[in-house]
Amino acid sequence: AKGDVLVFTGPVFGPDKQAIGAHWVRVSMHLFKLVHEASTSIAWAWQPNSADARAGAPIIYGELKQHIGMELLPGVKLR
């Protein structure tokens, strides 16, 4: 990379709203990683589905946004 690289990590929750504990802490289905290379405006993501998952082929940013229901790179024009 020739410039800044941003990495976002977060949970992906399922529709069942599974929770644990006395305070009903939500349990995620899995985690995601989003990598954005600022100098080239390229972003890619991984969404492993289990604790022993290995990084496979990345998914596109638009697909990640659908899964997590959030915009993590507002105003960024991606290539």
XYZ file of C-alpha atoms in Angstrom:
79
model
C 0.000 0.000 0.000
C 1.175 3.494 -0.796
C -0.931 5.192 1.859
C -3.274 4.574 4.738
C -4.994 1.222 5.116
C -8.044 1.112 7.372
C -9.298 -2.143 8.899
C -12.745 -2.434 10.463
C -13.773 -5.493 12.495
C -17.242 -6.090 13.864
C -20.075 -8.508 14.572
C -22.788 -9.734 12.229
C -26.049 -10.478 14.019
C -28.667 -12.917 12.813
C -32.412 -12.449 12.706
C -33.017 -14.682 15.754
C -31.723 -12.062 18.247
C -29.972 -14.657 20.387
C -28.792 -13.188 23.711
C -27.029 -14.410 26.848
C -26.716 -13.347 30.477
C -28.843 -11.363 32.872
C -28.478 -8.211 30.730
C -29.346 -9.967 27.461
C -26.097 -9.351 25.572
C -26.612 -10.068 21.864
C -24.699 -13.007 20.389
C -23.300 -12.514 16.896
C -23.429 -15.159 14.174
C -19.890 -14.303 13.067
C -17.451 -11.440 12.556
C -16.444 -9.409 9.541
C -13.237 -7.681 8.472
C -13.298 -4.753 6.058
C -10.038 -3.480 4.559
C -9.924 -0.138 2.758
C -6.818 1.102 0.954
C -7.310 4.872 0.867
C -4.782 5.694 -1.865
C -6.481 3.430 -4.421
C -10.081 3.562 -3.106
C -10.227 -0.224 -3.064
C -12.120 -2.074 -0.321
C -12.636 -5.768 0.320
C -14.137 -7.794 3.133
C -14.157 -11.239 4.702
C -16.976 -12.758 6.638
C -15.844 -15.997 8.291
C -18.735 -18.130 9.491
C -17.116 -20.144 12.277
C -14.367 -19.981 14.865
C -12.098 -22.264 12.820
C -12.789 -20.546 9.471
C -9.911 -19.532 7.234
C -9.971 -16.390 5.122
C -11.302 -17.275 1.704
C -12.161 -15.178 -1.282
C -13.154 -11.640 -0.297
C -16.655 -10.313 -0.784
C -17.453 -6.914 -2.254
C -18.204 -3.967 -0.014
C -21.821 -3.702 -1.190
C -22.472 -7.285 -0.118
C -20.938 -6.619 3.300
C -23.177 -3.545 3.748
C -26.230 -5.726 3.116
C -25.110 -8.263 5.733
C -24.287 -5.762 8.474
C -26.861 -3.082 7.684
C -24.348 -0.236 8.080
C -22.340 2.160 5.908
C -18.722 2.096 7.125
C -17.170 4.257 4.394
C -19.606 7.157 3.903
C -18.682 9.487 1.074
C -15.899 7.225 -0.243
C -16.104 6.478 -3.967
C -14.858 2.920 -4.408
C -13.354 1.455 -7.549
